[in-house]
Amino acid sequence: MNTRDFVAQFRAVTGAARARRAYLPGEMVDGWKAVVDACLAGYEESLEEYISDLDIRRSLEAVLNHPELQQYRELTWVREQVAESDRRFRAMLQDEPIPHLAGWPWWESHPPRYAGPELAADFEANYGIHVDVRET
C-alpha cells in the first residue's frame, strides 16, 4: 500500500459518492474547511446554497467509512483534518435539531446559531427557527 494507491482509491470513492468528478484528499479537506470558515463568518448565501455546501461533509463521511479505504494510513490524516473542522462547525450549531431532520447527520440536522441575513430569513421562513443575524 502506498500514497498513490490511496489517492487513486480515494478519487474512485469520491467520484462515486458525489456522482461527479473525483476529488483529491486535500481538495475535500480544504473544501470542508472553507465551508466551515464561511459559516463561522456568518454564511451569506441562501438555504439552498447552504444545503448544497454541506454536501461535501456527506461525501467525506462516505470516504471515512468506506471499507476499502480503511487499510490506508493516509486516511488517518483525512480523519484528523475533518475532525478539526467538525469541532469548529459543531461549536456554532444550535443544540436542538430541526424537528423533522432529527434522524439526519448532525451537520445537516442542526441549524447554525447565526448566519447572514438571507440564510437566517430562510431558516425562519422554511423551518420557523430563529437564527441570529451576523453581518460580515
mmCIF file of C-alpha atoms in Angstrom:
data_model
loop_
_atom_site.group_PDB
_atom_site.id
_atom_site.type_symbol
_atom_site.label_atom_id
_atom_site.label_comp_id
_atom_site.label_asym_id
_atom_site.label_seq_id
_atom_site.Cartn_x
_atom_site.Cartn_y
_atom_site.Cartn_z
ATOM 1 C CA MET A 1 0.000 0.000 0.000
ATOM 2 C CA ASN A 2 1.247 3.444 -0.830
ATOM 3 C CA THR A 3 0.054 7.018 -1.144
ATOM 4 C CA ARG A 4 -0.518 6.710 -4.876
ATOM 5 C CA ASP A 5 -2.850 3.754 -4.302
ATOM 6 C CA PHE A 6 -4.666 5.664 -1.556
ATOM 7 C CA VAL A 7 -5.191 8.707 -3.771
ATOM 8 C CA ALA A 8 -6.464 6.549 -6.629
ATOM 9 C CA GLN A 9 -8.881 4.722 -4.342
ATOM 10 C CA PHE A 10 -9.921 7.999 -2.663
ATOM 11 C CA ARG A 11 -10.707 9.517 -6.059
ATOM 12 C CA ALA A 12 -12.742 6.458 -7.047
ATOM 13 C CA VAL A 13 -14.757 6.615 -3.834
ATOM 14 C CA THR A 14 -15.386 10.355 -4.027
ATOM 15 C CA GLY A 15 -16.390 10.142 -7.651
ATOM 16 C CA ALA A 16 -18.973 7.506 -6.750
ATOM 17 C CA ALA A 17 -20.107 9.296 -3.577
ATOM 18 C CA ARG A 18 -20.548 12.667 -5.236
ATOM 19 C CA ALA A 19 -21.724 11.347 -8.619
ATOM 20 C CA ARG A 20 -19.452 13.967 -10.130
ATOM 21 C CA ARG A 21 -15.773 14.393 -10.651
ATOM 22 C CA ALA A 22 -13.408 12.630 -8.280
ATOM 23 C CA TYR A 23 -11.553 14.676 -5.685
ATOM 24 C CA LEU A 24 -8.115 14.557 -4.164
ATOM 25 C CA PRO A 25 -7.949 14.182 -0.368
ATOM 26 C CA GLY A 26 -6.607 17.698 0.175
ATOM 27 C CA GLU A 27 -9.290 19.202 -2.044
ATOM 28 C CA MET A 28 -12.077 17.685 0.021
ATOM 29 C CA VAL A 29 -10.462 18.513 3.349
ATOM 30 C CA ASP A 30 -9.896 22.105 2.202
ATOM 31 C CA GLY A 31 -13.426 22.279 0.795
ATOM 32 C CA TRP A 32 -14.991 21.314 4.134
ATOM 33 C CA LYS A 33 -12.711 23.754 5.955
ATOM 34 C CA ALA A 34 -13.804 26.533 3.569
ATOM 35 C CA VAL A 35 -17.485 25.768 4.212
ATOM 36 C CA VAL A 36 -16.864 25.826 7.963
ATOM 37 C CA ASP A 37 -14.952 29.114 7.690
ATOM 38 C CA ALA A 38 -17.814 30.653 5.689
ATOM 39 C CA CYS A 39 -20.330 29.513 8.293
ATOM 40 C CA LEU A 40 -18.254 30.803 11.190
ATOM 41 C CA ALA A 41 -18.066 34.183 9.457
ATOM 42 C CA GLY A 42 -21.876 34.282 9.082
ATOM 43 C CA TYR A 43 -22.828 32.360 5.956
ATOM 44 C CA GLU A 44 -24.000 34.872 3.339
ATOM 45 C CA GLU A 45 -25.863 32.648 0.869
ATOM 46 C CA SER A 46 -29.351 31.122 0.744
ATOM 47 C CA LEU A 47 -30.606 27.950 2.419
ATOM 48 C CA GLU A 48 -30.359 26.138 -0.916
ATOM 49 C CA GLU A 49 -26.671 27.055 -1.211
ATOM 50 C CA TYR A 50 -26.044 26.156 2.436
ATOM 51 C CA ILE A 51 -27.534 22.692 1.949
ATOM 52 C CA SER A 52 -25.522 22.259 -1.241
ATOM 53 C CA ASP A 53 -22.310 23.297 0.510
ATOM 54 C CA LEU A 54 -22.926 20.783 3.317
ATOM 55 C CA ASP A 55 -22.896 18.011 0.719
ATOM 56 C CA ILE A 56 -19.108 17.882 0.933
ATOM 57 C CA ARG A 57 -19.374 16.691 4.541
ATOM 58 C CA ARG A 58 -21.709 13.866 3.495
ATOM 59 C CA SER A 59 -19.145 12.836 0.876
ATOM 60 C CA LEU A 60 -16.376 12.941 3.460
ATOM 61 C CA GLU A 61 -18.444 10.697 5.707
ATOM 62 C CA ALA A 62 -18.683 8.181 2.865
ATOM 63 C CA VAL A 63 -14.912 8.331 2.447
ATOM 64 C CA LEU A 64 -14.199 7.996 6.174
ATOM 65 C CA ASN A 65 -16.414 4.916 6.421
ATOM 66 C CA HIS A 66 -15.549 3.259 3.119
ATOM 67 C CA PRO A 67 -14.262 -0.272 3.806
ATOM 68 C CA GLU A 68 -11.589 -0.251 1.103
ATOM 69 C CA LEU A 69 -10.018 2.966 2.385
ATOM 70 C CA GLN A 70 -9.647 1.707 5.967
ATOM 71 C CA GLN A 71 -6.428 -0.120 5.088
ATOM 72 C CA TYR A 72 -4.564 3.103 4.241
ATOM 73 C CA ARG A 73 -2.678 5.001 6.919
ATOM 74 C CA GLU A 74 -3.234 8.190 4.876
ATOM 75 C CA LEU A 75 -6.883 8.068 5.884
ATOM 76 C CA THR A 76 -5.753 8.996 9.405
ATOM 77 C CA TRP A 77 -4.655 12.419 8.142
ATOM 78 C CA VAL A 78 -8.015 12.953 6.412
ATOM 79 C CA ARG A 79 -9.857 11.848 9.567
ATOM 80 C CA GLU A 80 -7.824 14.249 11.758
ATOM 81 C CA GLN A 81 -8.388 17.209 9.433
ATOM 82 C CA VAL A 82 -12.120 16.538 9.183
ATOM 83 C CA ALA A 83 -12.355 16.144 12.974
ATOM 84 C CA GLU A 84 -10.813 19.591 13.490
ATOM 85 C CA SER A 85 -13.228 21.249 11.058
ATOM 86 C CA ASP A 86 -16.099 19.275 12.600
ATOM 87 C CA ARG A 87 -15.162 20.531 16.068
ATOM 88 C CA ARG A 88 -15.271 24.122 14.861
ATOM 89 C CA PHE A 89 -18.540 23.615 12.977
ATOM 90 C CA ARG A 90 -20.324 21.833 15.836
ATOM 91 C CA ALA A 91 -19.489 24.744 18.146
ATOM 92 C CA MET A 92 -21.538 27.128 16.001
ATOM 93 C CA LEU A 93 -24.620 24.919 15.681
ATOM 94 C CA GLN A 94 -27.742 25.156 17.800
ATOM 95 C CA ASP A 95 -28.243 22.430 20.396
ATOM 96 C CA GLU A 96 -31.623 21.252 19.120
ATOM 97 C CA PRO A 97 -32.053 19.696 15.675
ATOM 98 C CA ILE A 98 -34.634 20.802 13.158
ATOM 99 C CA PRO A 99 -37.595 18.641 14.259
ATOM 100 C CA HIS A 100 -38.188 16.736 11.032
ATOM 101 C CA LEU A 101 -34.451 16.255 10.470
ATOM 102 C CA ALA A 102 -33.705 14.779 13.909
ATOM 103 C CA GLY A 103 -32.506 11.447 12.476
ATOM 104 C CA TRP A 104 -30.201 13.028 9.906
ATOM 105 C CA PRO A 105 -26.444 13.512 10.370
ATOM 106 C CA TRP A 106 -25.590 16.208 12.921
ATOM 107 C CA TRP A 107 -24.111 18.616 10.323
ATOM 108 C CA GLU A 108 -27.404 18.630 8.394
ATOM 109 C CA SER A 109 -29.928 18.397 11.207
ATOM 110 C CA HIS A 110 -28.770 21.250 13.444
ATOM 111 C CA PRO A 111 -29.231 24.843 12.314
ATOM 112 C CA PRO A 112 -26.488 27.396 12.830
ATOM 113 C CA ARG A 113 -26.636 29.770 15.799
ATOM 114 C CA TYR A 114 -26.004 32.697 13.445
ATOM 115 C CA ALA A 115 -25.794 33.410 9.731
ATOM 116 C CA GLY A 116 -26.041 36.194 7.220
ATOM 117 C CA PRO A 117 -29.441 37.849 6.730
ATOM 118 C CA GLU A 118 -30.527 35.670 3.795
ATOM 119 C CA LEU A 119 -29.843 32.318 5.457
ATOM 120 C CA ALA A 120 -31.326 33.488 8.766
ATOM 121 C CA ALA A 121 -34.510 34.560 6.958
ATOM 122 C CA ASP A 122 -34.632 31.251 5.071
ATOM 123 C CA PHE A 123 -34.431 29.246 8.320
ATOM 124 C CA GLU A 124 -37.266 31.316 9.772
ATOM 125 C CA ALA A 125 -39.421 31.001 6.645
ATOM 126 C CA ASN A 126 -38.783 27.302 5.991
ATOM 127 C CA TYR A 127 -38.479 25.858 9.491
ATOM 128 C CA GLY A 128 -39.758 28.513 11.886
ATOM 129 C CA ILE A 129 -36.316 28.506 13.519
ATOM 130 C CA HIS A 130 -34.624 31.679 14.694
ATOM 131 C CA VAL A 131 -31.034 32.134 13.589
ATOM 132 C CA ASP A 132 -29.235 35.255 14.800
ATOM 133 C CA VAL A 133 -28.084 37.562 12.017
ATOM 134 C CA ARG A 134 -24.363 38.200 11.776
ATOM 135 C CA GLU A 135 -23.412 40.745 9.144
ATOM 136 C CA THR A 136 -19.885 40.456 7.796
#
